[in-house]
PDB file of C-alpha atoms in Angstrom:
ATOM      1  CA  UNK A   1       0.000   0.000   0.000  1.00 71.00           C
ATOM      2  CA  UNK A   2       3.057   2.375   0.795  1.00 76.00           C
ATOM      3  CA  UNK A   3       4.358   1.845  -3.185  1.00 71.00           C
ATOM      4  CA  UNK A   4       0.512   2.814  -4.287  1.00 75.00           C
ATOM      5  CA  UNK A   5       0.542   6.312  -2.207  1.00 75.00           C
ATOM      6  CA  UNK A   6       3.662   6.793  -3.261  1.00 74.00           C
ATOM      7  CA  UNK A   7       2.973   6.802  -7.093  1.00 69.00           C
ATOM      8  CA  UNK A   8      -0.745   8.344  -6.126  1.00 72.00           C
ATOM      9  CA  UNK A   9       0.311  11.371  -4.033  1.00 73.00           C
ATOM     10  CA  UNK A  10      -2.635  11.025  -1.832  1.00 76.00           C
ATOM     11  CA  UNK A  11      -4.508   8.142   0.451  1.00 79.00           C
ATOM     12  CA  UNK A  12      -7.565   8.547  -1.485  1.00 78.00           C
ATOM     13  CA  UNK A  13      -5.887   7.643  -5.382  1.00 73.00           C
ATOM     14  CA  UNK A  14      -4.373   5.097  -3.544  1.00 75.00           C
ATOM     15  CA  UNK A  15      -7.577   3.722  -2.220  1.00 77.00           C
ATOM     16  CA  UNK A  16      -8.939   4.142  -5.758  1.00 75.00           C
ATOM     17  CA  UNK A  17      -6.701   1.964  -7.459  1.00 69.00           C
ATOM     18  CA  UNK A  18      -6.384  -0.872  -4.968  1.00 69.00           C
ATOM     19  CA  UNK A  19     -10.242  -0.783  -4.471  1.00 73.00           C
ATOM     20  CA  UNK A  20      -9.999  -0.828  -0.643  1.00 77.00           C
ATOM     21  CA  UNK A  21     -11.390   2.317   1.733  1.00 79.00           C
ATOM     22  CA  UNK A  22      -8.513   5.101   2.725  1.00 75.00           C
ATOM     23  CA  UNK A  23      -8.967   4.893   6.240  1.00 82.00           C
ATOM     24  CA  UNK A  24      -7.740   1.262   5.545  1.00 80.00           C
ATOM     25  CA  UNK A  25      -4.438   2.578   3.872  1.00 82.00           C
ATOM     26  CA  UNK A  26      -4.155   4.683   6.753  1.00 82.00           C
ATOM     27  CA  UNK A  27      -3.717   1.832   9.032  1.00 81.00           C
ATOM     28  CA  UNK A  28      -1.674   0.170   7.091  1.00 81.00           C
ATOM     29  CA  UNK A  29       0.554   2.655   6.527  1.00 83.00           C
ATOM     30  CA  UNK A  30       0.691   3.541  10.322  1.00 84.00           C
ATOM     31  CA  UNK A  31       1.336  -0.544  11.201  1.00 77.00           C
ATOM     32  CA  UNK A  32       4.542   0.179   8.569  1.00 78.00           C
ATOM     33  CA  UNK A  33       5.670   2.843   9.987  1.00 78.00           C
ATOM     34  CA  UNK A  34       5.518   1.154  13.736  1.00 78.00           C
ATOM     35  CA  UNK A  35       7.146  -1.740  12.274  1.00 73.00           C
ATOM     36  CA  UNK A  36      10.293  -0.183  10.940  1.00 77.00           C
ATOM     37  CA  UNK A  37      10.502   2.426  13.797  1.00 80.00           C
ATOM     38  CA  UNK A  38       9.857   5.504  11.836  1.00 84.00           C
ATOM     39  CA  UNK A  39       7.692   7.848   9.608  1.00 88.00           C
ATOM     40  CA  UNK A  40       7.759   6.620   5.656  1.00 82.00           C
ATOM     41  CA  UNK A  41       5.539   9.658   4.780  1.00 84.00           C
ATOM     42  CA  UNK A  42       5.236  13.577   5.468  1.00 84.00           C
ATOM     43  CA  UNK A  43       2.209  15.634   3.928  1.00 81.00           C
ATOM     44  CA  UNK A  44       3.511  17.637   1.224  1.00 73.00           C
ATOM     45  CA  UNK A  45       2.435  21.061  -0.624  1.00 64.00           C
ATOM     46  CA  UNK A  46       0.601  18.640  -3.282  1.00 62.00           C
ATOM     47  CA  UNK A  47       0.242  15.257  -1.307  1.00 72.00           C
ATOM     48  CA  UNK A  48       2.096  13.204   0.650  1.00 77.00           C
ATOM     49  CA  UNK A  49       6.139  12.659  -0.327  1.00 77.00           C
ATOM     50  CA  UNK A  50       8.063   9.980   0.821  1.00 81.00           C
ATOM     51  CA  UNK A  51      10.787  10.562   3.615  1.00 83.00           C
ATOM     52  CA  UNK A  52      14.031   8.621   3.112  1.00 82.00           C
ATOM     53  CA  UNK A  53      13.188   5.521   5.247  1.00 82.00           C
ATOM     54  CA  UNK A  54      10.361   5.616   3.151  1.00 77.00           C
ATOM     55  CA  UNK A  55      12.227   5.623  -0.122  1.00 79.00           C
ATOM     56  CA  UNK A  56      13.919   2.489   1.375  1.00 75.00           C
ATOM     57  CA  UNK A  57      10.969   0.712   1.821  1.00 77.00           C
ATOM     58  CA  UNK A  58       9.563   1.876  -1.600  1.00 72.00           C
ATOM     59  CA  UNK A  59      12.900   0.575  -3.092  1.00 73.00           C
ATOM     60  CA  UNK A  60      12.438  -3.218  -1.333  1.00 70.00           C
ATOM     61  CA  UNK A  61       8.718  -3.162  -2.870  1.00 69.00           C
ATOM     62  CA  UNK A  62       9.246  -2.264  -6.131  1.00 63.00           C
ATOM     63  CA  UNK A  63      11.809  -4.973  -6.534  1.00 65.00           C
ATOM     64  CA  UNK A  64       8.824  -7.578  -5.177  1.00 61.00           C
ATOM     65  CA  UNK A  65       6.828  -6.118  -7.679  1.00 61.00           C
ATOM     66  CA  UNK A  66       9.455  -6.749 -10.285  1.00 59.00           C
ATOM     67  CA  UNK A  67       9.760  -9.988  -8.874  1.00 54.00           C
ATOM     68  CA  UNK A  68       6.270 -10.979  -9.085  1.00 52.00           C
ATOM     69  CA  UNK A  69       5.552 -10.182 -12.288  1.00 57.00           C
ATOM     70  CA  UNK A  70       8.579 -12.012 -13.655  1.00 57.00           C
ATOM     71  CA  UNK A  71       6.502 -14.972 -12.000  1.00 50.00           C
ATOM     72  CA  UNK A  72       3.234 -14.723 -14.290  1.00 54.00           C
ATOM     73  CA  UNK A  73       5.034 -13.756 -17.586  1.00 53.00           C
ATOM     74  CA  UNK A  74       1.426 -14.353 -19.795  1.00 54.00           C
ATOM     75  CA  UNK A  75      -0.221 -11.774 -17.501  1.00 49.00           C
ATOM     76  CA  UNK A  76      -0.475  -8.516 -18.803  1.00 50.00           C
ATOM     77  CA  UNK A  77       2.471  -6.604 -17.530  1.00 72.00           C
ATOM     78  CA  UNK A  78       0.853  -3.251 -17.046  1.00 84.00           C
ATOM     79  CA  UNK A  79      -2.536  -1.996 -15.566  1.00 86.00           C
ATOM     80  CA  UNK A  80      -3.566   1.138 -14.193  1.00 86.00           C
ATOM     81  CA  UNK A  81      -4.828   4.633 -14.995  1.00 88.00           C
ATOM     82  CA  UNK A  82      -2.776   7.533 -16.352  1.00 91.00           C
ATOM     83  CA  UNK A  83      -4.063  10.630 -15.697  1.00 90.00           C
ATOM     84  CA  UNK A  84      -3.094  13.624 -17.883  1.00 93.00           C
ATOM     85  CA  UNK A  85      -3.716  17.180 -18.366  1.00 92.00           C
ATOM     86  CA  UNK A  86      -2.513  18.292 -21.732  1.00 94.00           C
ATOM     87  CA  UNK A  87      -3.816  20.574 -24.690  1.00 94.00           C
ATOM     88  CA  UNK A  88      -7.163  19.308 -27.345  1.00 95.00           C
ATOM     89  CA  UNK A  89      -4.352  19.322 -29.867  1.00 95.00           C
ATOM     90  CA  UNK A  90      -2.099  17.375 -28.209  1.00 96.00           C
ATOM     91  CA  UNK A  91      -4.678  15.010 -26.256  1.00 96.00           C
ATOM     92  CA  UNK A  92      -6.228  13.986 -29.921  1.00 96.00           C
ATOM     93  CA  UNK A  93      -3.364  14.014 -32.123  1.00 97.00           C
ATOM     94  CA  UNK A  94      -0.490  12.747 -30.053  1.00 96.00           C
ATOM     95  CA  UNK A  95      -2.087  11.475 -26.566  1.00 96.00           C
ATOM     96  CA  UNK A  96      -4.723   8.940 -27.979  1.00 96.00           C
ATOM     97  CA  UNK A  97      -3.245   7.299 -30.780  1.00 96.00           C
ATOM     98  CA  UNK A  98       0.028   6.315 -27.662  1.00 95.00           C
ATOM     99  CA  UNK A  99      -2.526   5.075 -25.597  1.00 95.00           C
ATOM    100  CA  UNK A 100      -3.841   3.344 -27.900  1.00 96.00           C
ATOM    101  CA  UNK A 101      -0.797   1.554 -28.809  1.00 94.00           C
ATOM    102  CA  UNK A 102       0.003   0.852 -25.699  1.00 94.00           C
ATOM    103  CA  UNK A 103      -3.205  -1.059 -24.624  1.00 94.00           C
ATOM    104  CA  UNK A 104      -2.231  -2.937 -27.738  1.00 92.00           C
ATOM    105  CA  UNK A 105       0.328  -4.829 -25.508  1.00 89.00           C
ATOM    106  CA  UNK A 106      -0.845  -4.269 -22.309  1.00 91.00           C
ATOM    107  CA  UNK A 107      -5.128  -3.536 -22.029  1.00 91.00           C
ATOM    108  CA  UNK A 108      -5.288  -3.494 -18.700  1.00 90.00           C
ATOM    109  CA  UNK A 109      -3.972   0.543 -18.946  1.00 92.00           C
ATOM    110  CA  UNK A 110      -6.583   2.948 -19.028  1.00 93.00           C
ATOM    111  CA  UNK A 111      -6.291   7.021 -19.854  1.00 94.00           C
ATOM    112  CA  UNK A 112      -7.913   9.875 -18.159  1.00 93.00           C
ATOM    113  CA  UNK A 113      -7.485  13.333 -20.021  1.00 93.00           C
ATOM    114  CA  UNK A 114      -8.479  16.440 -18.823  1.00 91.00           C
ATOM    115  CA  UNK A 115      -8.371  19.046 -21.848  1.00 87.00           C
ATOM    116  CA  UNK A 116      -7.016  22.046 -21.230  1.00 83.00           C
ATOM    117  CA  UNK A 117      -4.845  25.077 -22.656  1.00 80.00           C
ATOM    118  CA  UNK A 118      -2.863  26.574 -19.682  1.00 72.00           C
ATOM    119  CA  UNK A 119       0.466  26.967 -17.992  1.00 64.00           C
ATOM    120  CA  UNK A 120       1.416  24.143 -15.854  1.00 63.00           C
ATOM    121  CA  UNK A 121       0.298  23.478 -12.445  1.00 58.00           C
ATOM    122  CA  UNK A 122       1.417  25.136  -9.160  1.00 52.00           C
ATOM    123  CA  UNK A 123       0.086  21.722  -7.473  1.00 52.00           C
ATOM    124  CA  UNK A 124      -0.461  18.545  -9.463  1.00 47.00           C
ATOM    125  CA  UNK A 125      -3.046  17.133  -7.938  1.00 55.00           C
ATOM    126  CA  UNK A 126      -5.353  14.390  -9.339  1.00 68.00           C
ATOM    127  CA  UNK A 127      -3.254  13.946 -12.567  1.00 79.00           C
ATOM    128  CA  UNK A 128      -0.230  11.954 -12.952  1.00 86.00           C
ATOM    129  CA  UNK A 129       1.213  14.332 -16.244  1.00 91.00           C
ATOM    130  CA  UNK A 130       0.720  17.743 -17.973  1.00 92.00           C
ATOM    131  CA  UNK A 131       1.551  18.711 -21.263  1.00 94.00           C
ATOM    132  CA  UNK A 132       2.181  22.508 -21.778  1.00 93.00           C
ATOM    133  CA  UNK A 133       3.006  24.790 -24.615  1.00 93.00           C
ATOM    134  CA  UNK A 134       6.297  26.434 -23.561  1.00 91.00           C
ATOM    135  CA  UNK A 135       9.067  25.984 -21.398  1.00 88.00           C
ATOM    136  CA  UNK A 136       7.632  25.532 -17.986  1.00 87.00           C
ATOM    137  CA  UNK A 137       8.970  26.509 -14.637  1.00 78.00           C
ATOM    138  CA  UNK A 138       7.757  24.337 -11.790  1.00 71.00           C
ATOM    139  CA  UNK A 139       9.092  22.939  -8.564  1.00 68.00           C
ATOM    140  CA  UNK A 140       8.942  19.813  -6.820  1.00 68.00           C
ATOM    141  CA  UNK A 141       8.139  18.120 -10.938  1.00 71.00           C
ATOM    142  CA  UNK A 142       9.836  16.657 -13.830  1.00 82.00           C
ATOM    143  CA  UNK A 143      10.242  18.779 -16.936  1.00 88.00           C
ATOM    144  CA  UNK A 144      11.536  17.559 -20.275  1.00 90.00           C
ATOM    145  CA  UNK A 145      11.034  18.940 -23.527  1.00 92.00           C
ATOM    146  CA  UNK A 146       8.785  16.092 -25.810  1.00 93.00           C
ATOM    147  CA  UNK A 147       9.348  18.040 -28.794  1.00 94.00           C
ATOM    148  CA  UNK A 148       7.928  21.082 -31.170  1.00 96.00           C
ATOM    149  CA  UNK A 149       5.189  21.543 -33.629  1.00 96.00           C
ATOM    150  CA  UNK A 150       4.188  24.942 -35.797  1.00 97.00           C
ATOM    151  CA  UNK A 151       1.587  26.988 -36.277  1.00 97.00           C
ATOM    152  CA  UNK A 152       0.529  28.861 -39.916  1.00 96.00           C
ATOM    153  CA  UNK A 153      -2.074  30.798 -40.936  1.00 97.00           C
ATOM    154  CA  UNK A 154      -4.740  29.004 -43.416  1.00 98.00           C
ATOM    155  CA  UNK A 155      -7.828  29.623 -45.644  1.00 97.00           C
ATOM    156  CA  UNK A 156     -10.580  27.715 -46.688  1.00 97.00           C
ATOM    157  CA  UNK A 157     -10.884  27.538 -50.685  1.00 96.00           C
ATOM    158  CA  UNK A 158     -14.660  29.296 -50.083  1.00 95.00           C
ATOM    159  CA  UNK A 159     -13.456  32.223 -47.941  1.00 96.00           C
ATOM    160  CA  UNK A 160      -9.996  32.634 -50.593  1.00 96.00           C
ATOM    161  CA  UNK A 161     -12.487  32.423 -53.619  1.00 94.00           C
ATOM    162  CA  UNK A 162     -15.359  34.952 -52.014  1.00 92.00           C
ATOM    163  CA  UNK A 163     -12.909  37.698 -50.416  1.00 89.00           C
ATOM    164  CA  UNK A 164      -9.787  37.142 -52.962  1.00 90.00           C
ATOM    165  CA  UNK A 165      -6.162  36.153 -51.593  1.00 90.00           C
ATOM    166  CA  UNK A 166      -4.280  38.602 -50.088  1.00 92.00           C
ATOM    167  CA  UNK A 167      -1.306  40.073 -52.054  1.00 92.00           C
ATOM    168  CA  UNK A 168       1.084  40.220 -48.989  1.00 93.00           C
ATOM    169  CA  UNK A 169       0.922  40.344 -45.109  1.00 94.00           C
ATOM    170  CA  UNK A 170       0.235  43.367 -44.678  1.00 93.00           C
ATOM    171  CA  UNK A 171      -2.577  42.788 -46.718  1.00 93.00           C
ATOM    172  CA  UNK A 172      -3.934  41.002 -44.037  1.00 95.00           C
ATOM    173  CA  UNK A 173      -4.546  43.709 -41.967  1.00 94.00           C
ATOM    174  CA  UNK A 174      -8.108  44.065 -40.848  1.00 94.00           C
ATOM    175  CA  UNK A 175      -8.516  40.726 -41.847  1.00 95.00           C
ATOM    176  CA  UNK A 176     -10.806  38.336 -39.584  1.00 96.00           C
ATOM    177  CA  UNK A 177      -8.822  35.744 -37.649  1.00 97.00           C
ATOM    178  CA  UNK A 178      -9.934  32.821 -36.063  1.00 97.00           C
ATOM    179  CA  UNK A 179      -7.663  32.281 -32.551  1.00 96.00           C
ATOM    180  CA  UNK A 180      -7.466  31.717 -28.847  1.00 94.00           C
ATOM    181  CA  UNK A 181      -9.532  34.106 -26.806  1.00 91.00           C
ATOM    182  CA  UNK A 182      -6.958  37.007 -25.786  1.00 87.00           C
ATOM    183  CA  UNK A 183      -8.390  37.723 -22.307  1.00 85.00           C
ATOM    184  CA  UNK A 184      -8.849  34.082 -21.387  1.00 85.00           C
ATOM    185  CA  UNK A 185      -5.186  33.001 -22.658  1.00 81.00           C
ATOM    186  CA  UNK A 186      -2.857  32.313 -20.096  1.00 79.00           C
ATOM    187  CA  UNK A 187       0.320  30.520 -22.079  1.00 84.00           C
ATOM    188  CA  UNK A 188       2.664  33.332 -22.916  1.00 86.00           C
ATOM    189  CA  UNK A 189       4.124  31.497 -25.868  1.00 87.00           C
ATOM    190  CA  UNK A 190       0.466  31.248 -27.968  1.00 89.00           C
ATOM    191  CA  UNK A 191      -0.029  34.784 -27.526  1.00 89.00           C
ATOM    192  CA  UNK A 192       3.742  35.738 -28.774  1.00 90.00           C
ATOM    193  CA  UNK A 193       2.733  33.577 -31.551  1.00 89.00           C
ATOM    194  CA  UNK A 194       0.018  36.244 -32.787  1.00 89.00           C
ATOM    195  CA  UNK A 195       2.954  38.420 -33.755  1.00 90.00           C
ATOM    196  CA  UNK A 196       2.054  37.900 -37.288  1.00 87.00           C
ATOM    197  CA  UNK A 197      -1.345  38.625 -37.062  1.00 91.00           C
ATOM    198  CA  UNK A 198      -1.848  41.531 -34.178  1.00 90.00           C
ATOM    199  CA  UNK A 199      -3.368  43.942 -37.101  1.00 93.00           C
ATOM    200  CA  UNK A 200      -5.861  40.629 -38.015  1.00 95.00           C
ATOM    201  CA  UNK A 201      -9.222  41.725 -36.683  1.00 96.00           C
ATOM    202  CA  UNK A 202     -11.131  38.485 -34.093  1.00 95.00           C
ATOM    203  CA  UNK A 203     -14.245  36.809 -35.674  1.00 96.00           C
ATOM    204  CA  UNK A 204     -14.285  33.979 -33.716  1.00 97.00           C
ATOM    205  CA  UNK A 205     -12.360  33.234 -30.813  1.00 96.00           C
ATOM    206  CA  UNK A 206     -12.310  29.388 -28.380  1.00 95.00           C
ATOM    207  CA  UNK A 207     -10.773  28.480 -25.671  1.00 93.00           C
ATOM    208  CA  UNK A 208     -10.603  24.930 -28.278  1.00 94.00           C
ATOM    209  CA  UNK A 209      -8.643  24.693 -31.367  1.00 96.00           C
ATOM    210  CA  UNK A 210     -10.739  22.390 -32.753  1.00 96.00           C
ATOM    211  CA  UNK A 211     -12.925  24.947 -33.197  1.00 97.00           C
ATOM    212  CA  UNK A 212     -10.487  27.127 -34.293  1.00 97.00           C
ATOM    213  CA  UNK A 213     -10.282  24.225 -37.491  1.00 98.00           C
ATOM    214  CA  UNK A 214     -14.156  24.077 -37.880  1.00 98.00           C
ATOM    215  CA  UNK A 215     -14.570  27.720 -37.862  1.00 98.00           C
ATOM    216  CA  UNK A 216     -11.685  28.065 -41.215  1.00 98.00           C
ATOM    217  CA  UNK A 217     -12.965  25.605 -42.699  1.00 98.00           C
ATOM    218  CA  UNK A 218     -16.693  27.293 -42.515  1.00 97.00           C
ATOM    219  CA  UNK A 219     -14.824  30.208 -43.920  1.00 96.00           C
ATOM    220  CA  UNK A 220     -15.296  32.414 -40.471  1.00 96.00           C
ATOM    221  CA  UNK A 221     -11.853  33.753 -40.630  1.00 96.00           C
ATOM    222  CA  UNK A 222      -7.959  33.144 -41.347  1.00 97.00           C
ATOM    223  CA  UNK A 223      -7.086  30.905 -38.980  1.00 97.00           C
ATOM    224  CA  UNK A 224      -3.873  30.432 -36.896  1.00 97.00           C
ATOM    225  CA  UNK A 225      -4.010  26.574 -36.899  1.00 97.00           C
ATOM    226  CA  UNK A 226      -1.197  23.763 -35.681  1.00 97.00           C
ATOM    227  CA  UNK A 227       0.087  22.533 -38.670  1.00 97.00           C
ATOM    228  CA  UNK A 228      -0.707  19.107 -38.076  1.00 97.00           C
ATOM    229  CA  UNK A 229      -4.607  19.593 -37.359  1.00 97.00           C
ATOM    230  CA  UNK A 230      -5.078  21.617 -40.147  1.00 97.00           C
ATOM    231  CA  UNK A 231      -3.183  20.029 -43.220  1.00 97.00           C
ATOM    232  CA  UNK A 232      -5.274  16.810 -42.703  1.00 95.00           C
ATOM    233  CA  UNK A 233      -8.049  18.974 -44.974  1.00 97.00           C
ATOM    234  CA  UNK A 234      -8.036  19.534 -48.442  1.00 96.00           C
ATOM    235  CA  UNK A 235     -10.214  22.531 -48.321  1.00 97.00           C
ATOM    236  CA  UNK A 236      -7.707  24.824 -46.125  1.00 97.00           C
ATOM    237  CA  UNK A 237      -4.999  26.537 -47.562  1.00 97.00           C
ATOM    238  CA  UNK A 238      -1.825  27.397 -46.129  1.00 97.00           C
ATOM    239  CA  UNK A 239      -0.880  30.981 -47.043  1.00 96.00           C
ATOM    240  CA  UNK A 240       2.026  33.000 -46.590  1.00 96.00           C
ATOM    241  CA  UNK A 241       4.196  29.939 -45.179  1.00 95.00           C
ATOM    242  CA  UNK A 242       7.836  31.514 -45.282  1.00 93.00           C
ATOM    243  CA  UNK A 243       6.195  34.650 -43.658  1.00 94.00           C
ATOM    244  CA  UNK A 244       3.927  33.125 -40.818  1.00 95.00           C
ATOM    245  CA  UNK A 245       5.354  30.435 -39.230  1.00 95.00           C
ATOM    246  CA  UNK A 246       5.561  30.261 -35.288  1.00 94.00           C
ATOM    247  CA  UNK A 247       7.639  27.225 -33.905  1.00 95.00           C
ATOM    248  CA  UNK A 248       6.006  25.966 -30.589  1.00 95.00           C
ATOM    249  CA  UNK A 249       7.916  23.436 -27.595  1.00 95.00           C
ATOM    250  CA  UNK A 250       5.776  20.519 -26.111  1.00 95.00           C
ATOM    251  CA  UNK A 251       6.712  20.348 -22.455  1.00 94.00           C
ATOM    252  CA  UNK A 252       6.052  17.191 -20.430  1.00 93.00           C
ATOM    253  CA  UNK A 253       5.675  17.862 -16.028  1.00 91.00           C
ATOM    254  CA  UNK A 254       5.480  14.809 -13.813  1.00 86.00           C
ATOM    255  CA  UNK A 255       5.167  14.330 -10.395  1.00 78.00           C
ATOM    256  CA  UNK A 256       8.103  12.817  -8.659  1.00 75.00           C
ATOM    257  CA  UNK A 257       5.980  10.381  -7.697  1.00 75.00           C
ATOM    258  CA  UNK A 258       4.277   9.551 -11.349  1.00 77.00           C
ATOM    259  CA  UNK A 259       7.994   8.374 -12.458  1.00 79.00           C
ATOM    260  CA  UNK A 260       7.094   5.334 -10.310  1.00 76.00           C
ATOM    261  CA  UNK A 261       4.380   4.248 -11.450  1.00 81.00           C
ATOM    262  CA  UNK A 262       5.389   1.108 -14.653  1.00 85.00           C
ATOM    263  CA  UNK A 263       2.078   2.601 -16.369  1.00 89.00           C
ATOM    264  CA  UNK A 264       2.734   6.445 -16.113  1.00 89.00           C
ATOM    265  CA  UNK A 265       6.369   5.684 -17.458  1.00 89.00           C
ATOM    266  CA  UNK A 266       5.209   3.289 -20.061  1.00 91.00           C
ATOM    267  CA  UNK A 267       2.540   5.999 -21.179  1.00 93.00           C
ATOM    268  CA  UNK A 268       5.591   8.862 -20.976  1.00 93.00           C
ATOM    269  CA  UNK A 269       8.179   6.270 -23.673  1.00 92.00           C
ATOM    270  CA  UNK A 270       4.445   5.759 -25.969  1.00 94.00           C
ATOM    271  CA  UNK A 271       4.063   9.469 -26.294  1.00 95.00           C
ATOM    272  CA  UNK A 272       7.787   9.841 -27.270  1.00 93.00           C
ATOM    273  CA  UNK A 273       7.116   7.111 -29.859  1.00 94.00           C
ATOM    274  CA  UNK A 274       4.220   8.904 -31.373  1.00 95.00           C
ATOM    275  CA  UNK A 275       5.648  12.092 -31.348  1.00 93.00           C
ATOM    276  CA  UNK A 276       8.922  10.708 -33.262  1.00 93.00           C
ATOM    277  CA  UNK A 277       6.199   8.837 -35.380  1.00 93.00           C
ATOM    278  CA  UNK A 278       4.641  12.086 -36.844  1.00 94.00           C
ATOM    279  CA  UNK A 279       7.208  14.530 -36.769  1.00 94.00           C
ATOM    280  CA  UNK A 280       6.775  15.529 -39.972  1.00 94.00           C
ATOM    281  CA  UNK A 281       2.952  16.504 -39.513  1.00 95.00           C
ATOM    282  CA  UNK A 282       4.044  17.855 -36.579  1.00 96.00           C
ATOM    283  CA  UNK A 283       6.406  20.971 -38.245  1.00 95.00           C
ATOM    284  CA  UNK A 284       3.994  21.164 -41.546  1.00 94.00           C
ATOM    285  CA  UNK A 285       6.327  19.047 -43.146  1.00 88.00           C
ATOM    286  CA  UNK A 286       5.137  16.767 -45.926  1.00 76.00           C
ATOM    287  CA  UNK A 287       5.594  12.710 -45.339  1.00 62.00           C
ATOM    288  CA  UNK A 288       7.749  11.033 -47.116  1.00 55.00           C
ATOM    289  CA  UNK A 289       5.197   9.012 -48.449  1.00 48.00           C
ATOM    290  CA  UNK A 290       3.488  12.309 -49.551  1.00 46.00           C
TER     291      UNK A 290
END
C-alpha cells in the first residue's frame, strides 16, 4: 500500500486503485511505519512525499513487484490509470493514438485526459502528467522537452475564392482571424505567436482549437491553426508559409511520484514514440510518403 501512495500522491488515489477504503491505507501505513521504527511519509504542498526511510521501503517493494511479475510472464504486464492534463491538440493528435498503442500490448492501462490550454500546475493534484506549450517553470516536478510543432495561418478555398487572396501580409490587416480568446489566454508562448497577425481583426475566438479548425474551414476567418490539425483537410490553404510560421515546444511535467508508477512511465516512452512517429505533420512538413 506504501508503493501505491507513493505513485498516487494522496490516500484517497491510492484507495482508488487498490479498491480498498482510505482509512484502511491509513492503518496500514501507520502498522509500517511502527514496524520499521519511523515515519515513511510527510504531507507535502501537493500530497504526501516519501521521507528517506520511506524511499527504502519503496525501493524493497518495487523490486517484489518486479519480482512478481517475472513470476506470471502471460499476464499482462501493465494496468492502471494515467491521468493527464494536456492541450485538445495534443490530447487527440499525439495522446490517444500512444494510448492506444500501448493497450495494444498491455489492455489493462486505461487514460484519463483532462483538456485544457494553460500553464502548468502550481500543485499537481489528481493527474499523474501535464503537457504545456512552452518551457515551464515548476518545482517539486519533472520537466523535459517532448518536442515542437508549428503553427501557420490558413484559408478555406470558399473564404480565398469569395474575399480574394491577399497580395502580402500586410494585406492582411483588418482581416478576420480565427484564434485563442486574448483575455482568457494564459500561455505566454500562444499569444507571442500572434505576432504575425496583431493587425488581423477576431471573428471567432475558443478556448478549443478544434474549433479554431471548424470555424476556417466554414470560412469564419484566417485561422492560426497547428500545422498538423489543419493540413489533414483539403479545403484549407496554407498561405504566406515563409512569412507566418511560429515554432512551438511541447513540455512534459510529472510528479516525482508519477515516475514510479510502470504505467505512467510506459505511457511517458508511448508518447515519445508517437511524437517521433509524426514529426513531420508535426512541423507542416510533408511525409515522405506524400
Amino acid at each position: 500500500m506504501l508503493l501505491a501512495v507513493a505513485r498516487e500522491g494522496r490516500y484517497t488515489g491510492a484507495a482508488e486503485r487498490l479498491r480498498v477504503n482510505h482509512t484502511t491505507i491509513a492503518r496500514r501505513i501507520d502498522a509500517l511505519e511502527r514496524s520499521l521504527g519511523g515515519r515513511v511519509l510527510v504531507r507535502g504542498a501537493a500530497g504526501w512525499v516519501l521521507t528517506p526511510l520511506g524511499e527504502h521501503a519503496v525501493a524493497a517493494a518495487e523490486e517484489v513487484e518486479r519480482a512478481m511479475r517475472g513470476l506470471s510472464p502471460d499476464e499482462p504486464a501493465l494496468a492502471g490509470v494515467v491521468r493527464l492534463s494536456a492541450t485538445d491538440g495534443f490530447s487527440g493528435f499525439i495522446a490517444s493514438p500512444a494510448v492506444a498503442a500501448l493497450r495494444e500490448r498491455h489492455p489493462g492501462v486505461s487514460l484519463e485526459i483532462v483538456a485544457a490550454t494553460r500553464r502548468a500546475a502550481a500543485q499537481r493534484v489528481g493527474v499523474d502528467l501535464e503537457v504545456v506549450v512552452g518551457r515551464p517553470h515548476v518545482h517539486r516536478a519533472e520537466a523535459t522537452h517532448l518536442g515542437d510543432y508549428v503553427l501557420g495561418l490558413y484559408a478555406s478555398r470558399t473564404l480565398l475564392e469569395r474575399r480574394g487572396a491577399p497580395a502580402s501580409v500586410d494585406g492582411l490587416a483588418g482581416e478576420p482571424l480565427v484564434y485563442f480568446i486574448e483575455s482568457m489566454l494564459q500561455v505566454d508562448a500562444l499569444d507571442t505567436a500572434r505576432r504575425s497577425t496583431r493587425r488581423m481583426v477576431d471573428a471567432v475566438s475558443s478556448t478549443n482549437v478544434y474549433v479554431h479548425v471548424d470555424a476556417t474551414r466554414a470560412g469564419a476567418g484566417y485561422g492560426l491553426l497547428p500545422a498538423f490539425l489543419a493540413d489533414r483537410h483539403d479545403d484549407l490553404v496554407r498561405i504566406f508559409p515563409d512569412e507566418i510560421e511560429e515554432r512551438l515546444p511541447y513540455w512534459l511535467v510529472c510528479r516525482p511520484e508519477a515516475l514510479r508508477q510502470p504505467t505512467a512511465v510506459a505511457f511517458i516512452a508511448a508518447l515519445r514514440g508517437r511524437m517521433a512517429e509524426v514529426s513531420d505533420a508535426l512541423l507542416g512538413r510533408p511525409s515522405p510518403a506524400g
